[in-house]
XYZ file of C-alpha atoms in Angstrom:
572
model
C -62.907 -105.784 70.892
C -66.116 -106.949 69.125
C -66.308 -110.680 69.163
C -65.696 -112.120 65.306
C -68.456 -114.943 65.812
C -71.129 -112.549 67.034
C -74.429 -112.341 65.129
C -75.343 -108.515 63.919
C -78.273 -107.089 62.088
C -77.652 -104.887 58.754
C -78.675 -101.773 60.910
C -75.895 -102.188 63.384
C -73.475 -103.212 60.744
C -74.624 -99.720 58.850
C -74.132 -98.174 61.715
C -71.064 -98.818 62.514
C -69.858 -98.409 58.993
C -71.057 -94.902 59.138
C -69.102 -94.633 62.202
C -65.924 -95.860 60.824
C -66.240 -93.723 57.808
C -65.951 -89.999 60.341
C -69.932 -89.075 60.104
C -70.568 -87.974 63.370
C -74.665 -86.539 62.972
C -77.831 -88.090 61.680
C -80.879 -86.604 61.145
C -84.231 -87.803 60.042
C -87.578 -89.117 61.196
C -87.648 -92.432 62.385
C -90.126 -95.402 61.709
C -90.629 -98.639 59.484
C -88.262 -100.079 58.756
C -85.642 -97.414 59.800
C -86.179 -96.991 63.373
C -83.686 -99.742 64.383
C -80.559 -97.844 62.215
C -81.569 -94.283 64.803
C -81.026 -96.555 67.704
C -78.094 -98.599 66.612
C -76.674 -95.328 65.346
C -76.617 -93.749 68.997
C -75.544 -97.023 70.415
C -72.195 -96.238 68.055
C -72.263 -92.893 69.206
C -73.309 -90.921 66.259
C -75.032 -87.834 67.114
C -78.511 -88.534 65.723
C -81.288 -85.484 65.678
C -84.544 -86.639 65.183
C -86.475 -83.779 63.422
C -90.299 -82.618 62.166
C -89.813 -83.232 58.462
C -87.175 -84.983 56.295
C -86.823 -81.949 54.228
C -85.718 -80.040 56.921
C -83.751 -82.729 58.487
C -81.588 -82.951 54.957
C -81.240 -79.327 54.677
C -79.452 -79.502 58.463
C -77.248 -82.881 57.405
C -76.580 -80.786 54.188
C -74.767 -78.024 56.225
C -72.868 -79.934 58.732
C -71.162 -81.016 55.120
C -70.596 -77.774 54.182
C -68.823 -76.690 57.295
C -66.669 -79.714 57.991
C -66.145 -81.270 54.849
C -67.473 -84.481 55.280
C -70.802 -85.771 54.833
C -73.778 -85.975 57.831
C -76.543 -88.648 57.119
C -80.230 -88.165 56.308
C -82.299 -91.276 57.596
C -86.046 -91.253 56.008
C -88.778 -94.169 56.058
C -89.885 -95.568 52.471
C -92.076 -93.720 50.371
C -93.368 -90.226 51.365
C -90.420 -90.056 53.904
C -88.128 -89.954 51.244
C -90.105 -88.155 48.636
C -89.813 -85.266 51.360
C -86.435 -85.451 51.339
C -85.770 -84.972 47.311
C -85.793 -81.465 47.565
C -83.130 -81.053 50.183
C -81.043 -83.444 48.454
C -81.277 -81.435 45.043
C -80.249 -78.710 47.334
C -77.477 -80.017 48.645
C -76.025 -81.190 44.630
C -77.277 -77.971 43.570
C -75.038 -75.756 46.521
C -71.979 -78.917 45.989
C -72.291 -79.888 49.755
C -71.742 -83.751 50.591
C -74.460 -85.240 51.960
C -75.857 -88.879 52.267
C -79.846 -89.885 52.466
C -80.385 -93.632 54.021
C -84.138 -95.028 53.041
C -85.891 -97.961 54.136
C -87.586 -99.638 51.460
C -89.679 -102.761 50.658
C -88.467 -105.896 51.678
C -86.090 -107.817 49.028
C -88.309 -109.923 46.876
C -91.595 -107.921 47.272
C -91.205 -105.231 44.705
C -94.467 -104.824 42.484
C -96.214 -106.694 44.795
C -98.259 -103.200 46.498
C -95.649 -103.522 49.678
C -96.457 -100.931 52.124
C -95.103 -97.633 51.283
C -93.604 -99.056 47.800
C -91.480 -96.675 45.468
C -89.456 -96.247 43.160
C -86.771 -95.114 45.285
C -83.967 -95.585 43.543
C -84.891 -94.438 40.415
C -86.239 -91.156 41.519
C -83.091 -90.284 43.267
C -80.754 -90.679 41.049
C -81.877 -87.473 39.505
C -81.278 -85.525 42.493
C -77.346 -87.160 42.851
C -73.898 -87.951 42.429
C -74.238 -91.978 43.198
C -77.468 -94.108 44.386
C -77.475 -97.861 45.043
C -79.570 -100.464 46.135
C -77.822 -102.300 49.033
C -78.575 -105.968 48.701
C -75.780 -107.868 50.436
C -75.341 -107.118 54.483
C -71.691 -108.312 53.929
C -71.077 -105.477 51.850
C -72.570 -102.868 53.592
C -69.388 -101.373 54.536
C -68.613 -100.964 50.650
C -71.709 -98.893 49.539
C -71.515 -96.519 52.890
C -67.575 -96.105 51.509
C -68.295 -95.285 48.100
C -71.042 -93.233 49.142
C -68.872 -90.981 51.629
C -66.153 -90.880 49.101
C -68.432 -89.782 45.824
C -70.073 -87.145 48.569
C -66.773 -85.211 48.772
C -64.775 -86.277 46.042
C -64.073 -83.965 42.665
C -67.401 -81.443 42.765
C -69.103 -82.393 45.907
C -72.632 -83.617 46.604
C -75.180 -85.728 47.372
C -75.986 -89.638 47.551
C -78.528 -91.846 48.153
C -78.275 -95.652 49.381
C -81.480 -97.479 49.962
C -81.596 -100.264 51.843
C -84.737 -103.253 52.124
C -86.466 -103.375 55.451
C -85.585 -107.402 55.831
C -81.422 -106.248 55.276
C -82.031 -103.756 58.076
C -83.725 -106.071 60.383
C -84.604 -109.611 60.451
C -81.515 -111.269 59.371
C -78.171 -111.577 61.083
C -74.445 -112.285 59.802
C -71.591 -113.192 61.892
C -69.115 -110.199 61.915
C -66.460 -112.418 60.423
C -68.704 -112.209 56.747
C -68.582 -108.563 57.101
C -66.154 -106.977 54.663
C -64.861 -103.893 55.824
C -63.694 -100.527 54.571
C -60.891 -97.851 55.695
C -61.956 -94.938 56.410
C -62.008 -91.963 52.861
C -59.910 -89.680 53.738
C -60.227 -85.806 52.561
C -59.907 -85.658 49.053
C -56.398 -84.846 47.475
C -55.876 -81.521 46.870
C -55.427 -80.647 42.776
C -53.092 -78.236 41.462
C -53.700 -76.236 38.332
C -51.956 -76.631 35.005
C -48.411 -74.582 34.849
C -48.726 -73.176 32.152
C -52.439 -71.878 33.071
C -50.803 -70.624 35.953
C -48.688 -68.725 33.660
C -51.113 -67.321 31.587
C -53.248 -66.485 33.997
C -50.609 -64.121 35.513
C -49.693 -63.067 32.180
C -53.462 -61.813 31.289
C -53.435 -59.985 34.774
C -50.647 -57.658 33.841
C -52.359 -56.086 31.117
C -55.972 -55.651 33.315
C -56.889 -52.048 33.847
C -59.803 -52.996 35.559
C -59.260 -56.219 37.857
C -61.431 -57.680 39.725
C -61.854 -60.795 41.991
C -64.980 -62.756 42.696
C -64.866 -65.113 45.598
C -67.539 -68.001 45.331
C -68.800 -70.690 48.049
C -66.568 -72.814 46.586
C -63.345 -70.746 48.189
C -64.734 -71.018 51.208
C -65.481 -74.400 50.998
C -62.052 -75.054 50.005
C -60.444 -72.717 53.255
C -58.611 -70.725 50.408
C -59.061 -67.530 53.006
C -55.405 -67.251 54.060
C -53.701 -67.787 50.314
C -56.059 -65.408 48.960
C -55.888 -62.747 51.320
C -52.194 -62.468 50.712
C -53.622 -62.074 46.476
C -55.677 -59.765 47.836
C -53.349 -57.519 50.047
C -49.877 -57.802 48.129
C -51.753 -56.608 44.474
C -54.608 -54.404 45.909
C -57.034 -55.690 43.790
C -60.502 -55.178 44.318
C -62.987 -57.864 45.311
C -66.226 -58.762 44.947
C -67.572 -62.361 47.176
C -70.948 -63.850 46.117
C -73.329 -64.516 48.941
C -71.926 -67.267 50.478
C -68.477 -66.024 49.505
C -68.516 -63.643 52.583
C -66.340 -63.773 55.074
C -63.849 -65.314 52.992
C -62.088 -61.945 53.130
C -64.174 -59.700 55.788
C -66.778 -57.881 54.363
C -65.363 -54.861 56.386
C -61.877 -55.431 54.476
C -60.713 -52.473 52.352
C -60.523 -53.843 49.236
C -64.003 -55.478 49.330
C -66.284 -53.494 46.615
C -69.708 -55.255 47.563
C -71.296 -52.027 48.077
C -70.385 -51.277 44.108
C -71.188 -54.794 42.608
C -73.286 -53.398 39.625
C -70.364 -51.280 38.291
C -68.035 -53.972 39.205
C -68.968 -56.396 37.651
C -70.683 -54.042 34.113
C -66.250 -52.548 33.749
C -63.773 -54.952 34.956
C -61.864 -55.934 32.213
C -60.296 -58.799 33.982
C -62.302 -61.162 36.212
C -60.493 -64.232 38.466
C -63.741 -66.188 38.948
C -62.641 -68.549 42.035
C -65.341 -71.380 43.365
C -67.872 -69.490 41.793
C -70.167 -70.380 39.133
C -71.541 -68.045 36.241
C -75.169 -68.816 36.744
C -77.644 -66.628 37.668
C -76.331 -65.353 40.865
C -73.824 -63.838 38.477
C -76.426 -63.401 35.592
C -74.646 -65.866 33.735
C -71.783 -63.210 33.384
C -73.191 -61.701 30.125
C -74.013 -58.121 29.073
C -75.085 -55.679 29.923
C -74.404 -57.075 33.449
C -70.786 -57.895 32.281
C -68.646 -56.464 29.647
C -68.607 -58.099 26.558
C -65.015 -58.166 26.231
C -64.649 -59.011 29.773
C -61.759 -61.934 30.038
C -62.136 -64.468 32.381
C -59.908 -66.340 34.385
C -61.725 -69.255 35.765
C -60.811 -71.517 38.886
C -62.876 -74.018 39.587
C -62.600 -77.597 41.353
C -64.977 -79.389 38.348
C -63.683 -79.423 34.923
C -67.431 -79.422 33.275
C -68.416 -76.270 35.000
C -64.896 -74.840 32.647
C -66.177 -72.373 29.946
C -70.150 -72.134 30.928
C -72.238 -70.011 30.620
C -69.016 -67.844 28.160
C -65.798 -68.857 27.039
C -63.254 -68.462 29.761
C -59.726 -66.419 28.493
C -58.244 -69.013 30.783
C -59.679 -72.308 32.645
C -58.052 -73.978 35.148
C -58.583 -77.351 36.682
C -58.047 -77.202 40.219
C -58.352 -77.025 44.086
C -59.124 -73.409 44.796
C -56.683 -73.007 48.091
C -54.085 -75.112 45.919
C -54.487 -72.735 42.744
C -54.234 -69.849 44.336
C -51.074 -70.791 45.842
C -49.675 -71.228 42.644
C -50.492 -68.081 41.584
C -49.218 -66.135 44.718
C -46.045 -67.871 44.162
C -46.033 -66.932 40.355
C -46.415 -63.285 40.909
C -43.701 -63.568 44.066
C -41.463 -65.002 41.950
C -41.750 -61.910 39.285
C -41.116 -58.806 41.189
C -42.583 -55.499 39.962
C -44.764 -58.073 36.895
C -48.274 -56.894 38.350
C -48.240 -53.822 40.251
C -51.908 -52.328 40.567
C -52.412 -48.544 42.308
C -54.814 -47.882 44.957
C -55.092 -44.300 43.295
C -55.974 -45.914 39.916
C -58.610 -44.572 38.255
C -60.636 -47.417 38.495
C -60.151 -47.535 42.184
C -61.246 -44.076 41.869
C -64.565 -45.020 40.482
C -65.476 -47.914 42.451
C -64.947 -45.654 45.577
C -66.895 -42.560 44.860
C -69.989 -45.603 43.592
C -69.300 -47.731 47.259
C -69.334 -43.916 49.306
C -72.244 -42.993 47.081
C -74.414 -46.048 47.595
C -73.561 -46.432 51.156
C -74.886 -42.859 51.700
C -77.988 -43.885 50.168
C -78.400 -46.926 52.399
C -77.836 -45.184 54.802
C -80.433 -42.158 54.487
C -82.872 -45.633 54.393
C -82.121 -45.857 58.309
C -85.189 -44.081 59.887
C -86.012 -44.647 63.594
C -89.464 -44.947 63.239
C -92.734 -47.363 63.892
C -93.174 -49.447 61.826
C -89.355 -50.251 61.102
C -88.349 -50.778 57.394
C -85.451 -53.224 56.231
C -82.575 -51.262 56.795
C -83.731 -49.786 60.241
C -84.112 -53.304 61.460
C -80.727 -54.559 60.425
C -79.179 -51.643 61.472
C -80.756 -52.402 65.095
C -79.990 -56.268 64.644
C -76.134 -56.019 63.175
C -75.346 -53.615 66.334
C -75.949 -56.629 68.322
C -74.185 -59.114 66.594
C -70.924 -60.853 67.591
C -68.620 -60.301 65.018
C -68.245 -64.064 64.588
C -71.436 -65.164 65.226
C -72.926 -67.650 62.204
C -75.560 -66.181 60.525
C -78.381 -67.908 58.738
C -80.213 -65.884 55.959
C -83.233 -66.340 54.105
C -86.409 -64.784 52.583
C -86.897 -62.845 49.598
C -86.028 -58.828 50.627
C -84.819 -60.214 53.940
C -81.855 -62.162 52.390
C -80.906 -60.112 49.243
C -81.326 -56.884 51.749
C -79.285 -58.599 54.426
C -76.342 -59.895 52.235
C -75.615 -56.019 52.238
C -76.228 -54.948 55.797
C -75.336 -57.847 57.213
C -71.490 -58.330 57.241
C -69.473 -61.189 57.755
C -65.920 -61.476 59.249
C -64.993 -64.984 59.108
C -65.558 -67.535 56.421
C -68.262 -70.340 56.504
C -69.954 -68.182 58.908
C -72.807 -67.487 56.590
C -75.701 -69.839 55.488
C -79.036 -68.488 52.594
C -80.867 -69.759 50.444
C -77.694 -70.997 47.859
C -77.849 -71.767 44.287
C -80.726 -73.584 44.233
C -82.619 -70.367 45.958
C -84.973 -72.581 48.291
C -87.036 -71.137 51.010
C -87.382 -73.174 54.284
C -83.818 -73.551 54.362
C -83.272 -71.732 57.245
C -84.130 -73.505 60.607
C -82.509 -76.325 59.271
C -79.334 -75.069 58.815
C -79.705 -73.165 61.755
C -79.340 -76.111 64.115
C -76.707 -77.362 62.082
C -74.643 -74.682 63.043
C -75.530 -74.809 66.364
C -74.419 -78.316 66.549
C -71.405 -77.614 64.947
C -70.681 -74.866 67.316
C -71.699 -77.019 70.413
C -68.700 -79.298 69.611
C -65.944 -77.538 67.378
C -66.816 -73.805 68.509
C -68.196 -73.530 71.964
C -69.616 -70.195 72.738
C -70.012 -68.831 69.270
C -73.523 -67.715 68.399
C -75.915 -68.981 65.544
C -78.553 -66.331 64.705
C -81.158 -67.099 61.942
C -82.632 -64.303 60.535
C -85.830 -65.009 58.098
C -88.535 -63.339 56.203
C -92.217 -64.787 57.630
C -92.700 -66.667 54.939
C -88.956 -68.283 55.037
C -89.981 -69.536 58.633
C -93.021 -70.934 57.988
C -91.575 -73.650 55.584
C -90.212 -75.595 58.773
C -91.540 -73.819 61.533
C -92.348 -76.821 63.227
C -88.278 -77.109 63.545
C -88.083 -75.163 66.341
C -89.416 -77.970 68.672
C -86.479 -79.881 67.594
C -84.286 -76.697 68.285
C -86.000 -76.848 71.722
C -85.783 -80.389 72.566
C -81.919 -80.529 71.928
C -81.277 -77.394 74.116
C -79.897 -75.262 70.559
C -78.917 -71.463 71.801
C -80.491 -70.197 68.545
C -81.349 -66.825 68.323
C -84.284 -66.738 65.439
C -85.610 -63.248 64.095
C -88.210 -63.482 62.112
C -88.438 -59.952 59.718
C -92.021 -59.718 59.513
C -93.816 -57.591 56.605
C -97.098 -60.131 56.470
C -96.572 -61.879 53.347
C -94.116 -62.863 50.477
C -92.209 -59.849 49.643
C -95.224 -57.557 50.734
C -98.399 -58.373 52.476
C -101.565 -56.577 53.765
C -102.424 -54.495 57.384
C -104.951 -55.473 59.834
C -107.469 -53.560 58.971
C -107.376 -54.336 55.209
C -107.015 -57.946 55.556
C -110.091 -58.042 57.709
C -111.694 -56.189 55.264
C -110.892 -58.660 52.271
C -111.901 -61.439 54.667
C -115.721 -60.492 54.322
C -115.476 -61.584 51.272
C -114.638 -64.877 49.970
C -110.952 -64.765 51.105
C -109.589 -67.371 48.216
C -110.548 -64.717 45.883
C -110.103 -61.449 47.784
C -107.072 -62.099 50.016
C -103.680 -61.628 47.197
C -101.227 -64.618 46.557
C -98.383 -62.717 48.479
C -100.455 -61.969 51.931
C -99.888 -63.938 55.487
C -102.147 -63.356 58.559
C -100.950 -60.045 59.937
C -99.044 -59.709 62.991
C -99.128 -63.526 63.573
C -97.467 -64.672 66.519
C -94.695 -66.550 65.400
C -92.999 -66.393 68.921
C -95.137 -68.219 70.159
C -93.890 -71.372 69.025
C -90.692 -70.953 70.934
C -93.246 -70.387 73.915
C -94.974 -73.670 73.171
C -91.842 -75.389 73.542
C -89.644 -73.976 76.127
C -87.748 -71.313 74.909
C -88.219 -67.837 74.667
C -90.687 -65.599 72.218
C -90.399 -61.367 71.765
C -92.891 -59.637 69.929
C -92.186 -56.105 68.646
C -92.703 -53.354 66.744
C -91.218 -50.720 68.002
C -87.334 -49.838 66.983
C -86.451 -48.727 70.255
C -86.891 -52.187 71.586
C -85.067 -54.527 68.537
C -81.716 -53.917 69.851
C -81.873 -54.521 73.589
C -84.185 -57.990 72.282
C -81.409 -58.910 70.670
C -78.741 -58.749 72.574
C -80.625 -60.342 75.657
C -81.287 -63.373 73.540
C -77.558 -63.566 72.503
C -76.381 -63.177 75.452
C -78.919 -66.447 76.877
C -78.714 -69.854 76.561
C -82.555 -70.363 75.374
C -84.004 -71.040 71.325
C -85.415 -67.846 70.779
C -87.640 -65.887 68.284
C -87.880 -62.397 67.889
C -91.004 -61.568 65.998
C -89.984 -57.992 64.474
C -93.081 -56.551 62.744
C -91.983 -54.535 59.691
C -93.874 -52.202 57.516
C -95.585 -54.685 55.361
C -95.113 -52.309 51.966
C -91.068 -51.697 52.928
C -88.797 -52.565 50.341
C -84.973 -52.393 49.215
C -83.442 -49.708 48.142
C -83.824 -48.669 43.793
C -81.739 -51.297 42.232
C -79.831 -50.249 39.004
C -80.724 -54.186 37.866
C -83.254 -55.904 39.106
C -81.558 -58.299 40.785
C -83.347 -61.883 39.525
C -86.595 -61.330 38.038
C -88.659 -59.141 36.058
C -91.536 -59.150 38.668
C -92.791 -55.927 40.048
C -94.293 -57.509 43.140
């Protein structure tokens, strides 16, 4: 029982508050005037991970949010420590994950006065967040931590910021008797849809031809699996999930129509768009990608994201899990309403396009030196635990591996997300490994990257080493952004004056990534020959070590001929 008259500093008393509040994992970097809030955060037994950059360390706090719902903390120094960590936490409001950055900042009563490391801090996060304060009283400490934990999760998730003045964090001292204290937010309430949108969204189903289903992030963020696997099953309609909307029904499942998401998406006539948003990941759902008289039926957990982008036929306001619910219990409750035919003709079409396109993925698959894309995942996805996590980014090596690499269960995938940011990966990767360590023990985390993906926060894997992560990192290697250059012509353009000779896109070829897990204590595979991916990968699944594989790809291999392309115009 902690003694009423005792003395505290404002780190303890934020660390305990953090405590209270459920938020069990704290990254960051430590230093002025923040290293006191690591220690006094361990001393209340929050996991805290101290990583290589704050970027990184937000992108990992980012994705413990998205997997148990509540918010992990980012703890950065003033100044450039938190300037690093703007772009994870636009990340993190971008993808709707709760997460919370804590900065240090210039003592109270110094500001404009040149303090060390003085900046705007406030100010500049606000435009990366849901709610930022300035916490002035140690007495109410307890208050802005609460707020912050609750705006994290509440309504559309996301991020916040609270800053706090080196002299609150140390220095002074309160009796715990001044403190005023906070229950602990519980998960937010879940929000049914309108009736009557119920209703009419059933009612609009009945006359579809061509249905179709899109599952976003934001299913799987709400656990809607089981409710809308009985949608799925009992009407046999066809569905599509976006990238993180894998696993929410398994890829494998028989109604999933991935492998035909251009014609999909260009002739359903009637879309249920749940949790996911009609940006550019679903190119804004506008012809020719779309039909233009394409209705949509939109379910989503904010009401502004209603009607972007195109009018919605119908727009409800709601929990996902909760919504669909209602509908299964609509359509239950009127027998025979909706009745949709696996020998349709539309299931007709989207089956000879999935058998037709999988053929020509599959004539991709060529055992030879060097491997291309599709060889590699084949080799890789052989090896895989079917509910392993898997962490995906890169340019080819994500949109490529969305397709060849399936997913089974839901939250089990982690890329690159709305905001599309490279770097992501390592990050999130020990995230999950974390979260594995103490809600799934045993279950696998591999992170699979394009060169260029790992390099952002390669330096990560001495944290992944240090903490004893099982991570199994392969690192698709093709020497450059998208494409990249041989040996012999890189040394070639190095004669001359490399800035101008050597392209944008090229890396160093055949660099020796594994040998950072080498540097650190874990293990590091080097290979370019197919016949050795697949044992490489199973040996390092099957250990206890951080691991890279460094698989060295043809450095001109590419996807497959898209009928869109499937962001940009580029030709590179």
């Amino acid at each position: 029982m902690a003694n009423a008259d005792e003395e505290i500093e404002g780190a303890t008393i934020i660390a305990e508050s953090l405590r209270d509040q459920g938020v069990q994992y704290m990254f960051g970097i430590v230093g002025v005037p923040v290293i006191e809030i690591g220690i006094a955060a361990q001393a209340a037994g929050i996991n805290y991970i101290g990583c290589r950059n704050e970027q990184a360390a937000c992108y990992a706090a980012q994705a413990i949010g998205y997997l148990t719902g509540r918010p992990a903390v980012t703890l950065v120094v003033s100044g450039p420590g938190l300037l690093h960590a703007l772009g994870g936490l636009q990340n993190a409001q971008e993808n709707c994950w709760p997460t919370i950055v804590i900065g240090g900042s210039s003592d109270e009563g110094l500001e404009s006065n040149g303090g060390f490391q003085e900046f705007p801090q406030v100010e500049s996060a606000r435009l990366y967040t849901k709610y930022t304060a300035r916490a002035m009283s140690m007495s109410r400490i307890p208050f802005y931590i609460e707020k912050a934990v609750r705006t994290s999760m509440y309504g559309r998730p996301g991020a916040c910021y609270l800053d706090f003045p080196g002299n609150i964090i140390a220095g002074k001292k309160i009796p715990r008797s001044s403190i005023i204290t906070r229950p602990k937010v519980p998960f937010p309430p879940r929000t049914f849809g309108d009736p009557d949108d119920i209703k009419s969204a059933v009612e609009l189903l009945t006359h579809a031809k061509n249905p179709l289903v899109i599952i976003g992030k934001g299913a799987a963020y709400s656990c809607a699996e089981d409710n809308l696997r009985t949608l799925i099953d009992l009407h046999k309609i066809p569905f599509l999930p976006t990238p993180m909307g894998k696993g929410v029904l398994p890829d494998d499942h028989p109604y999933c129509v991935a492998p035909a998401r251009s014609l999909a998406l260009q002739q359903a006539d009637v879309i249920f768009l749940f949790g996911a948003r009609l940006n550019w990941i679903l190119h804004f759902g506008a012809p020719p990608r779309f039909r233009h008289d394409v209705k949509i039926i939109q379910v989503d957990i904010s009401a502004e994201e209603l009607h972007s982008s195109r009018s919605s036929a119908v727009a409800i306001h709601g929990d996902i899990d909760t919504v669909v619910s209602q509908l299964n219990k609509e359509l239950i409750s009127q027998p025979g309403k909706f009745e949709f035919s696996i020998n349709s003709q539309w299931w007709k079409d989207l089956r000879l396009k999935i058998d037709n396109n999988r053929k020509v993925t599959q004539s991709q698959i060529i055992d030879e030196k060097p491997m291309n894309y599709y060889t590699a995942f084949y080799k890789i996805n052989a090896e895989l635990p079917k509910d392993c996590i898997i962490v995906n980014e890169g340019s080819n090596t994500m949109d490529i591996g969305r397709t060849e690499l399936p997913n089974i269960l839901p939250r089990h995938r982690l890329d690159a997300g709305t905001f599309g940011t490279m770097g992501v990966g390592v990050g999130f990767a020990i995230a999950a490994a974390l979260w594995c360590r103490d809600y799934a023990p045993g279950k696998k985390v591999v992170c699979i990257q394009g060169d260029s993906a790992f390099g952002f926060s390669a330096m990560e894997i001495e944290t992944a080493c240090r903490y004893k992560l099982p991570i199994t990192f392969i690192i698709i290697n093709n020497n450059g952004i998208s494409f990249g250059t041989d040996q012999e012509s890189f040394a070639d353009l190095q004669e001359d004056d490399p800035c101008i000779s050597i392209p944008p896109f090229a890396l160093t070829p055949n660099a020796h990534y594994e040998k950072l897990a080498e540097a650190f204590g874990g293990k590091g595979y080097f290979l370019e020959d197919p016949s050795e991916l697949q044992a490489t990968v199973r040996k390092c699944i099957q250990g206890n070590d951080t691991s890279i594989i460094n698989c060295m790809i043809n450095t001109f291999a590419a996807r497959k001929p898209q009928s869109f392309e499937w962001l940009t115009r580029s030709k590179i």
